Amino acid sequence: MKLSHEKIREKRRISTKHKIVLWVVFALFLIYAFTIIYPFVWATLTSLRDRDSFGLNPLAFPDKFMWSNYVRIFDLFIVNGVGLGNMFFNSIVYTALGTLFSTVSSTVAAYCIGKYKFHGKNLLYSIAIFTMIIPVVGAMPATYQLLTRINFKDNLVLISLLWGSGFGFNFLLLFGFFKSISWSYAEAAHVDGAGHFRVFWSVMLPQAKPALIAVAIITSIGVWNDYLTPFLYLENMPTLSYGLYEFEITARMEREYPLLFAGIMISTLPLLIIFIAFQKTIIENTVAGGLKG
Amino acid sequence: MLAKTKNKVYKTIFLGLMLAFPIAHFLVFWLYVNFDALLLAFKQEMNGELFYSLNNFKRLFTELSIRDSNIFLYLRNTLLFFPAGTFIGLPLSILFSYFLYKKVPGSKFFRVVFFMPSIISAVALTMLFRYVVTTTGPLGKLQEILRISPAIDFLGDEKYAIWTILFYSVWVSFGYNIVLLSSAMGRIPTEIFEAGEIDGVGMRTEFFRFVVPMIWPTISTLIILGVANMFNVIGPVLLMTGGTKDTGTLALYIYNQVKYANENVYGYATAVGLFFTVILLPVVYGVKYLLEKVGQDVQY
């Protein structure tokens, strides 16, 4: 197709306009980004300050860098008798198990419902959608009573089982993913005599790896930062998120704000590093399709 | 014939083993717990005798009919979060994603920064926010410079507290939405845009006529999840004010009853939660139906 001069001029006009719009948006983005970054810069600097000089002027630049805050915090950040080191450990166990249960459970559910035909398949799909879009707010007291009765409280392993629902948002992400990948390799493997487990494990899962990584990372962020569950059920096994909440009260009383901010930094850094490392995988593979059924 | 039956048995065993855990989890932590909650809402104990009554629900209706009851306030506050998220937060997220997709200068950097509020523990993030908005923090300083006196205490003053929390919840909400929307936009076949540009289409047309319809399934899912979580507002309020300064919400009320009160108030807390879930049910499915009507499901 040959473009007329007029069309070309029109196109050029639009592209200049595009550029102006993009630069205006850039400026707005910069302002928003500043409001996100500034608190962190401030927190980082504050975490290195001396308690008394912070008290005099919370906004000032540190006059000397108190790296010792990051050592002292290991002695002073204690919640319900548990120190920072142990809280870190609890957070890692809780996150690893919660992520594992959630990812495995939603993977198998999404795979079976997405790739097999069987009785009850539609029922299971409807349940998955229903439980996701109708969160029952009033179930909290009953859940609490149940978990107290069966002695789940303060048990990291058992409490992380709460994350093992196969029918949440992760199900939706993975269901869409499994639907979209072809069954032809699996068919070929079946013809070659591979069983269902083998096909699942060696043919389908490798293809799903990027999506699984994305889901696992997003889940792990949620579990690591979860404070509502630890608040209720892990009082004597505090994770970092919950510990930080409790520590704030102590820190406020003793005016140890720099230590509090050091704690914030310690709880934040691991996730930030993981996210930046896996950014591309996450953004390319986190696809939520429509809700049907 | 025999081989076929054998195959079927294998398939059943496979599915049974695979689905055992998710189904067991659903039966215990959803079905059983909710059934129990239903009983709990009607259960009543008097003189050591158990019986079932509608008392909890009667009490709820009475409180709801009183304009300045706590429950009424919790309901009002709760209902503010959904429009803030869906009518302000979501459109902004879509615009953000669109401009990132159009490769605004520095889009790689912005992508990471915009997701930061979703990575950082809400406990830490609210803490930072609180110190930033106190009268002695950076925002207080700014008010001093602007000679606003007396300085507004955004979280300490009943007049502003809930609005400050709402603002915060929108301000930090873009992360996941942007990931999901960007991912959907990344899958739009580029030929569409190339054709669009030749036809001399401006950005606005491109956005409304091409991009939004193409990612409609994702948008509608986000809207539905927004409606679904309408009554599920706890986090920011708990961390910001703990529900003081007239900022309480229904879910936080239930949460606090579980955390701090003793078991004999569980019935009423459960009744409150169940009642609003039951109201929500037709709303969610209604919205879902409408959204399906509005946009056809695009496959590409």
XYZ file of C-alpha atoms in Angstrom:
593
model
C 0.000 0.000 0.000
C 1.341 3.402 -0.951
C 0.925 6.169 1.561
C -0.142 9.565 0.381
C 1.797 12.626 1.540
C -1.104 13.703 3.607
C -1.179 10.425 5.449
C 2.525 10.645 6.144
C 2.183 14.171 7.477
C -0.735 13.093 9.623
C 1.309 10.223 10.963
C 4.206 12.495 11.820
C 1.894 14.905 13.621
C 0.534 12.071 15.691
C 3.955 10.782 16.559
C 5.038 14.218 17.812
C 1.910 14.315 19.900
C 2.728 10.818 21.183
C 6.130 11.966 22.248
C 4.786 14.955 24.153
C 2.214 12.793 25.901
C 4.872 10.252 26.817
C 7.112 12.901 28.336
C 4.245 14.374 30.356
C 3.432 10.903 31.613
C 7.108 10.424 32.367
C 7.042 13.500 34.592
C 3.936 12.254 36.422
C 5.459 8.803 36.839
C 8.548 10.394 38.266
C 6.507 12.174 40.917
C 4.678 9.004 41.857
C 7.946 7.045 41.888
C 9.438 9.680 44.165
C 6.651 9.240 46.717
C 7.356 5.504 46.726
C 11.128 5.755 46.870
C 11.456 8.664 49.254
C 10.088 6.811 52.295
C 12.613 4.079 51.631
C 15.546 6.367 51.309
C 14.400 8.085 54.458
C 13.973 4.735 56.229
C 17.380 3.529 55.084
C 19.046 6.689 56.339
C 17.060 6.636 59.557
C 18.047 3.039 60.193
C 21.655 4.227 60.332
C 21.099 7.118 62.697
C 21.742 7.658 66.309
C 18.630 7.472 68.476
C 19.070 10.871 70.093
C 19.912 12.811 66.969
C 16.860 11.260 65.270
C 14.776 12.518 68.174
C 15.986 16.061 67.570
C 15.329 16.114 63.851
C 13.684 13.095 62.236
C 14.326 14.358 58.724
C 17.998 15.147 58.873
C 20.755 13.299 57.090
C 22.722 11.065 59.506
C 25.730 12.902 60.949
C 27.478 9.592 61.373
C 26.529 6.176 60.071
C 25.662 3.845 62.912
C 26.144 0.499 61.223
C 26.101 -0.904 64.726
C 22.303 -0.522 64.653
C 22.224 -3.592 62.482
C 24.143 -5.512 65.131
C 22.296 -4.117 68.122
C 18.974 -5.036 66.612
C 19.819 -8.717 67.011
C 19.967 -8.192 70.785
C 17.054 -5.842 71.146
C 14.450 -6.956 68.619
C 12.774 -9.623 70.711
C 9.089 -10.465 70.505
C 7.472 -12.893 72.943
C 10.891 -14.233 73.802
C 11.908 -14.820 70.202
C 14.893 -12.967 68.763
C 15.397 -11.530 65.300
C 17.459 -14.470 64.071
C 14.729 -16.918 64.996
C 12.021 -14.706 63.536
C 13.932 -14.660 60.299
C 14.130 -18.432 60.417
C 10.393 -18.691 61.174
C 9.639 -16.418 58.248
C 11.707 -18.566 55.923
C 10.054 -21.814 57.057
C 6.567 -20.306 56.954
C 7.181 -18.805 53.515
C 8.809 -21.908 52.034
C 6.076 -24.248 53.243
C 3.173 -21.908 52.556
C 4.441 -21.313 49.037
C 5.038 -25.014 48.477
C 1.569 -26.039 49.672
C -0.141 -23.308 47.713
C 1.753 -23.858 44.483
C 1.559 -27.654 44.530
C -2.089 -27.702 45.464
C -3.172 -25.197 42.829
C -0.929 -26.792 40.208
C -2.433 -30.254 40.575
C -5.952 -28.864 40.758
C -5.458 -26.624 37.729
C -3.790 -29.396 35.745
C -6.441 -32.047 36.400
C -9.368 -29.713 35.868
C -7.749 -28.026 32.887
C -6.510 -31.101 31.053
C -8.750 -34.056 31.971
C -12.359 -34.957 31.429
C -13.981 -36.646 34.401
C -17.143 -36.700 36.480
C -17.288 -33.732 38.806
C -14.840 -31.670 36.775
C -17.346 -28.884 36.233
C -18.388 -29.015 39.858
C -14.769 -28.605 40.960
C -14.273 -25.708 38.585
C -17.377 -23.989 39.915
C -16.177 -24.552 43.470
C -12.819 -23.031 42.573
C -14.442 -19.929 41.139
C -17.017 -19.723 43.889
C -14.534 -19.918 46.756
C -12.391 -17.312 45.082
C -15.089 -14.768 44.396
C -17.094 -15.266 47.577
C -14.703 -14.888 50.489
C -16.674 -15.751 53.588
C -15.858 -12.989 56.016
C -17.692 -14.574 58.909
C -15.697 -17.820 58.910
C -12.850 -16.385 60.968
C -14.219 -17.259 64.414
C -15.083 -20.811 63.329
C -11.631 -21.270 61.799
C -10.037 -20.005 64.972
C -12.023 -22.430 67.099
C -11.150 -25.321 64.811
C -7.433 -24.575 64.766
C -7.360 -24.131 68.526
C -9.220 -27.396 69.038
C -6.934 -29.437 66.805
C -3.794 -27.805 68.250
C -2.509 -26.079 65.149
C -1.603 -22.922 67.021
C 2.081 -21.993 67.223
C 2.970 -24.810 64.865
C 4.667 -23.317 61.821
C 4.254 -26.399 59.643
C 0.576 -26.925 60.349
C -0.337 -23.252 60.136
C 1.342 -22.945 56.758
C -1.101 -25.639 55.605
C -3.702 -22.855 55.608
C -2.063 -21.654 52.389
C -2.683 -24.991 50.713
C -5.932 -24.117 49.021
C -5.953 -25.407 45.473
C -8.762 -23.108 44.437
C -7.576 -19.560 44.927
C -6.251 -16.960 42.548
C -3.255 -19.196 41.813
C -5.671 -21.759 40.470
C -7.021 -19.202 38.036
C -3.532 -18.245 36.828
C -2.409 -21.840 36.372
C -5.701 -23.091 34.966
C -5.438 -20.555 32.167
C -1.852 -21.538 31.625
C -2.443 -25.283 31.395
C -5.422 -24.695 29.105
C -3.177 -22.793 26.733
C -0.406 -25.360 26.387
C -0.821 -28.071 23.821
C -1.659 -31.648 24.702
C 0.132 -33.098 21.672
C 3.418 -33.890 23.440
C 1.429 -35.596 26.163
C -0.468 -37.568 23.518
C 2.805 -38.704 21.965
C 4.191 -39.676 25.363
C 1.016 -41.649 26.107
C 1.416 -43.538 22.831
C 4.973 -44.329 23.843
C 3.598 -45.920 26.974
C 4.126 -43.178 29.526
C 1.650 -43.171 32.408
C -0.377 -40.224 33.674
C 2.113 -39.288 36.378
C 4.996 -39.468 33.983
C 3.277 -37.251 31.459
C 2.441 -34.768 34.176
C 5.916 -34.770 35.670
C 8.204 -34.994 32.647
C 6.129 -33.564 29.819
C 3.719 -30.976 31.180
C 5.489 -29.556 34.238
C 8.680 -28.573 32.382
C 6.567 -26.549 29.964
C 4.834 -24.864 32.869
C 8.053 -23.952 34.651
C 8.037 -20.172 33.985
C 4.412 -19.887 35.070
C 5.108 -21.954 38.177
C 8.067 -19.760 39.086
C 5.945 -16.629 38.661
C 3.134 -18.045 40.783
C 5.554 -19.288 43.430
C 7.287 -15.932 43.742
C 4.080 -13.970 43.938
C 2.782 -16.397 46.545
C 5.987 -16.228 48.541
C 5.720 -12.449 48.684
C 2.232 -12.840 50.104
C 3.247 -15.447 52.676
C 6.383 -13.610 53.762
C 4.381 -10.450 54.327
C 1.356 -12.144 55.863
C 0.725 -10.805 59.317
C -2.963 -11.598 59.849
C -2.402 -15.338 60.181
C 0.692 -15.077 62.410
C -1.155 -12.469 64.526
C -3.814 -15.003 65.335
C -2.018 -18.304 65.235
C 1.728 -17.878 65.652
C 2.021 -15.657 68.700
C 4.843 -17.717 70.148
C 6.428 -18.443 66.786
C 6.456 -14.903 65.394
C 7.512 -14.295 61.825
C 9.288 -11.079 60.868
C 6.173 -9.335 59.639
C 4.286 -9.989 62.838
C 7.379 -9.381 64.943
C 7.843 -5.974 63.380
C 4.311 -5.003 64.321
C 4.917 -5.955 67.948
C 8.403 -4.481 68.005
C 7.062 -1.108 66.957
C 5.317 -0.771 70.284
C 8.580 -1.410 72.167
C 10.553 0.808 69.821
C 8.107 3.652 70.284
C 8.285 3.402 74.061
C 12.050 3.364 74.107
C 12.428 5.842 71.267
C 14.515 3.338 69.348
C 13.169 4.393 65.970
C 16.414 3.818 64.074
C 16.337 0.204 65.220
C 12.754 -0.125 64.070
C 13.724 1.102 60.627
C 16.667 -1.273 60.572
C 14.136 -4.023 61.225
C 11.990 -2.783 58.350
C 15.007 -2.903 56.063
C 15.948 -6.420 57.118
C 12.426 -7.675 56.508
C 12.196 -6.019 53.106
C 15.514 -6.643 51.435
C 15.256 -10.382 50.674
C 12.026 -9.962 48.723
C 13.244 -6.925 46.859
C 16.274 -8.833 45.627
C 14.190 -11.833 44.582
C 11.693 -9.650 42.760
C 14.330 -7.750 40.829
C 16.047 -11.021 39.879
C 12.828 -12.630 38.602
C 11.067 -9.526 37.352
C 10.861 -10.613 33.746
C 9.566 -14.090 34.507
C 6.906 -12.650 36.772
C 5.657 -10.021 34.380
C 5.597 -12.308 31.376
C 3.871 -15.206 33.040
C 1.300 -13.786 35.358
C -1.730 -13.937 33.161
C -5.208 -13.856 34.604
C -7.828 -14.772 32.080
C -11.535 -14.205 32.399
C -13.700 -15.881 35.007
C -16.047 -18.293 33.347
C -18.661 -20.623 34.724
C -11.905 -53.819 26.028
C -9.905 -54.938 29.041
C -7.102 -52.499 28.243
C -9.585 -49.696 28.069
C -11.051 -50.467 31.495
C -7.568 -50.765 32.906
C -6.690 -47.407 31.447
C -9.772 -45.883 32.980
C -8.880 -47.270 36.387
C -5.387 -45.804 36.096
C -6.818 -42.453 35.149
C -9.174 -42.515 38.114
C -6.349 -43.431 40.483
C -4.207 -40.663 39.048
C -6.910 -38.027 39.379
C -7.816 -39.265 42.846
C -4.262 -38.981 44.118
C -3.659 -35.645 42.455
C -6.848 -34.041 43.671
C -6.818 -35.570 47.153
C -4.994 -32.698 48.800
C -6.868 -29.744 47.251
C -10.201 -31.459 47.865
C -9.336 -32.375 51.456
C -8.197 -28.807 52.034
C -11.446 -27.487 50.638
C -13.533 -29.874 52.747
C -11.808 -28.954 56.012
C -10.909 -25.284 55.652
C -13.846 -24.175 53.572
C -16.829 -26.484 53.783
C -16.492 -27.652 57.369
C -15.463 -24.249 58.671
C -18.303 -22.475 56.935
C -20.833 -25.039 58.045
C -19.566 -24.575 61.561
C -19.820 -20.809 61.147
C -23.450 -21.180 60.114
C -24.198 -23.115 63.304
C -22.200 -20.646 65.354
C -24.236 -17.714 64.085
C -27.490 -19.275 65.280
C -26.223 -20.999 68.384
C -27.173 -19.567 71.701
C -26.397 -20.657 75.211
C -28.541 -19.937 78.198
C -28.192 -21.512 81.623
C -25.912 -24.134 80.163
C -28.485 -25.078 77.585
C -27.766 -24.901 73.879
C -30.411 -23.802 71.455
C -30.687 -22.130 68.121
C -32.170 -18.693 67.648
C -32.204 -15.665 65.413
C -31.057 -13.398 68.225
C -27.688 -12.549 66.685
C -29.337 -11.440 63.471
C -32.004 -9.490 65.338
C -29.281 -7.680 67.207
C -27.498 -6.943 63.936
C -30.662 -5.437 62.381
C -31.286 -3.351 65.448
C -27.765 -1.988 65.393
C -27.899 -1.340 61.677
C -31.053 0.711 62.114
C -29.333 3.023 64.576
C -27.483 5.716 62.713
C -24.609 6.120 65.137
C -24.066 2.510 66.099
C -20.607 1.035 65.647
C -21.774 -1.512 63.092
C -23.273 1.234 60.987
C -19.985 3.104 61.035
C -18.055 -0.074 60.188
C -20.398 -0.701 57.284
C -19.990 2.825 55.953
C -16.216 2.656 56.194
C -16.103 -0.778 54.587
C -18.202 0.388 51.657
C -15.780 3.231 50.917
C -12.955 0.894 49.943
C -14.587 -0.788 46.983
C -15.246 2.353 44.901
C -11.819 3.716 45.816
C -10.181 0.565 44.493
C -12.368 -0.092 41.483
C -13.279 3.369 40.235
C -10.014 5.138 41.061
C -7.314 2.533 41.600
C -8.135 0.226 38.714
C -8.510 2.847 35.940
C -5.236 4.372 37.090
C -3.587 0.962 36.970
C -4.844 0.449 33.436
C -3.450 3.825 32.376
C -0.166 3.127 34.144
C 0.147 -0.209 32.379
C -0.751 1.299 29.038
C 1.970 3.942 29.254
C 4.503 1.409 30.469
C 3.471 -0.684 27.510
C 3.960 2.329 25.227
C 7.525 2.489 26.565
C 7.520 5.729 28.483
C 11.142 6.757 29.006
C 12.441 4.765 31.963
C 9.629 2.217 31.807
C 11.883 -0.594 33.053
C 12.755 1.406 36.151
C 9.148 2.443 36.771
C 7.964 -1.133 36.480
C 10.150 -2.139 39.422
C 9.336 0.933 41.483
C 5.582 0.634 40.935
C 5.663 -2.938 42.128
C 7.663 -2.099 45.248
C 4.642 -1.389 47.458
C 3.432 -4.921 46.727
C 6.724 -6.522 47.693
C 7.333 -4.685 50.890
C 5.623 -5.969 53.967
C 2.441 -4.009 54.568
C 3.513 -3.800 58.185
C 6.662 -1.950 57.152
C 4.971 0.115 54.493
C 2.177 1.403 56.737
C 4.741 2.156 59.392
C 6.698 4.309 56.965
C 3.543 5.985 55.756
C 2.466 6.781 59.296
C 5.763 8.427 60.090
C 5.660 10.367 56.867
C 2.193 11.816 57.579
C 2.565 12.586 61.285
C 2.791 16.214 62.259
C 6.456 15.711 63.189
C 7.326 13.808 60.000
C 8.057 15.001 56.464
C 4.466 15.964 55.731
C 4.264 17.939 58.952
C 7.407 19.743 57.924
C 5.856 20.520 54.569
C 2.783 21.959 56.284
C 5.072 24.084 58.402
C 6.741 25.452 55.288
C 3.353 26.111 53.704
C 2.266 27.749 56.955
C -0.712 25.483 57.448
C -1.457 25.958 61.079
C -2.527 24.155 63.078
C -1.029 21.321 61.056
C -3.464 18.644 59.958
C -2.997 15.381 61.794
C -3.995 13.056 58.975
C -4.275 9.877 61.000
C -4.878 11.304 64.446
C -7.945 13.312 63.541
C -11.296 11.510 63.164
C -12.233 13.851 60.363
C -9.370 12.768 58.134
C -8.260 9.335 59.343
C -10.469 7.134 57.151
C -9.760 9.230 54.063
C -6.043 9.048 54.713
C -6.278 5.265 54.896
C -8.320 5.193 51.691
C -5.763 7.349 49.963
C -3.007 5.055 51.154
C -4.811 1.934 49.992
C -5.168 3.345 46.467
C -1.649 4.758 46.455
C -0.041 1.369 47.056
C -2.500 -0.743 45.088
C -1.095 -0.555 41.582
C 1.602 -3.230 41.781
C -0.267 -6.473 41.140
C -2.775 -4.846 38.841
C 0.045 -3.524 36.692
C 1.684 -6.943 36.531
C -1.541 -8.627 35.467
C -2.551 -5.904 33.025
C 0.930 -5.584 31.523
C 1.074 -9.299 31.048
C -2.266 -9.180 29.216
C -1.152 -6.235 27.070
C 2.067 -8.037 26.235
C -0.022 -10.718 24.595
C -1.921 -8.455 22.239
C -0.754 -9.305 18.717
C 1.297 -6.320 17.529
C -0.129 -6.477 13.998
C -3.248 -4.805 15.333
C -1.309 -1.711 16.321
C 0.705 -1.563 13.166
C -2.519 -1.536 11.203
C -3.942 0.997 13.636
C -1.073 3.417 13.232
C -1.244 3.344 9.458
C -4.840 4.362 9.744
C -3.685 7.409 11.658
C -5.103 6.414 14.984
C -4.264 8.539 18.016
C -3.380 7.229 21.428
C -6.825 7.741 22.847
C -8.476 5.730 20.104
C -5.840 3.060 20.354
C -6.392 2.821 24.104
C -10.166 2.690 24.093
C -10.784 0.873 20.823
C -7.987 -1.653 20.849
C -6.207 -2.077 24.151
C -9.105 -2.031 26.597
C -11.260 -4.481 24.609
C -8.304 -6.805 24.087
C -7.517 -7.042 27.781
C -11.146 -6.982 28.879
C -11.069 -10.487 30.430
C -8.315 -9.364 32.809
C -10.074 -6.100 33.619
C -13.351 -7.826 34.311
C -11.630 -10.388 36.523
C -10.064 -7.573 38.530
C -13.423 -5.833 38.868
C -15.097 -9.037 40.021
C -12.367 -9.679 42.570
C -12.783 -6.101 43.737
C -16.496 -6.621 44.280
C -15.827 -9.979 45.895
C -13.470 -8.501 48.442
C -15.762 -5.592 49.193
C -16.382 -6.694 52.768
C -12.890 -8.005 53.294
C -11.209 -4.797 54.401
C -8.796 -5.379 57.268
C -5.150 -4.810 56.476
C -4.516 -1.098 56.077
C -7.002 -0.151 58.802
C -5.568 -2.592 61.317
C -2.029 -1.400 60.656
C -2.786 2.278 60.378
C -5.104 2.976 63.311
C -6.171 -0.431 64.599
C -9.714 0.745 63.959
C -9.551 3.757 66.272
C -10.374 7.302 65.112
C -13.661 6.128 63.598
C -11.918 3.967 61.013
C -13.211 0.514 61.984
C -14.480 -1.878 59.322
C -16.688 -4.952 59.504
C -13.938 -7.478 58.827
C -11.624 -5.781 61.303
C -14.385 -5.918 63.899
C -14.692 -9.679 63.384
C -10.939 -10.050 63.464
C -10.616 -8.121 66.702
C -13.366 -10.180 68.305
C -11.427 -13.335 67.461
C -8.142 -11.888 68.613
C -9.155 -10.185 71.828
C -12.645 -11.170 72.934
C -13.754 -14.436 74.450
C -15.655 -17.138 72.680
C -19.172 -16.189 73.671
C -19.165 -13.210 71.302
C -18.087 -15.330 68.327
C -21.694 -16.040 67.431
C -22.528 -12.411 66.857
C -19.285 -11.689 64.963
C -19.986 -14.659 62.723
C -23.554 -13.542 62.133
C -22.295 -10.132 61.016
C -19.885 -11.715 58.559
C -22.362 -14.243 57.193
C -25.088 -11.680 56.703
C -22.893 -9.540 54.481
C -21.552 -12.541 52.594
C -25.110 -13.545 51.769
C -25.838 -10.032 50.525
C -22.664 -10.096 48.476
C -23.447 -13.345 46.696
C -26.049 -12.071 44.195
C -24.060 -8.854 43.750
C -20.902 -10.684 42.673
C -22.721 -12.968 40.285
C -24.756 -10.047 38.970
C -21.654 -8.003 38.247
C -19.995 -11.022 36.680
C -23.000 -11.551 34.420
C -23.073 -7.879 33.400
C -19.362 -7.770 32.649
C -19.653 -10.842 30.469
C -22.465 -9.126 28.593
C -20.501 -5.909 28.077
C -17.348 -7.377 26.633
C -17.095 -10.533 24.627
C -14.347 -12.869 25.689
C -11.439 -12.200 23.357
C -9.236 -15.124 22.461
C -5.854 -14.649 20.934
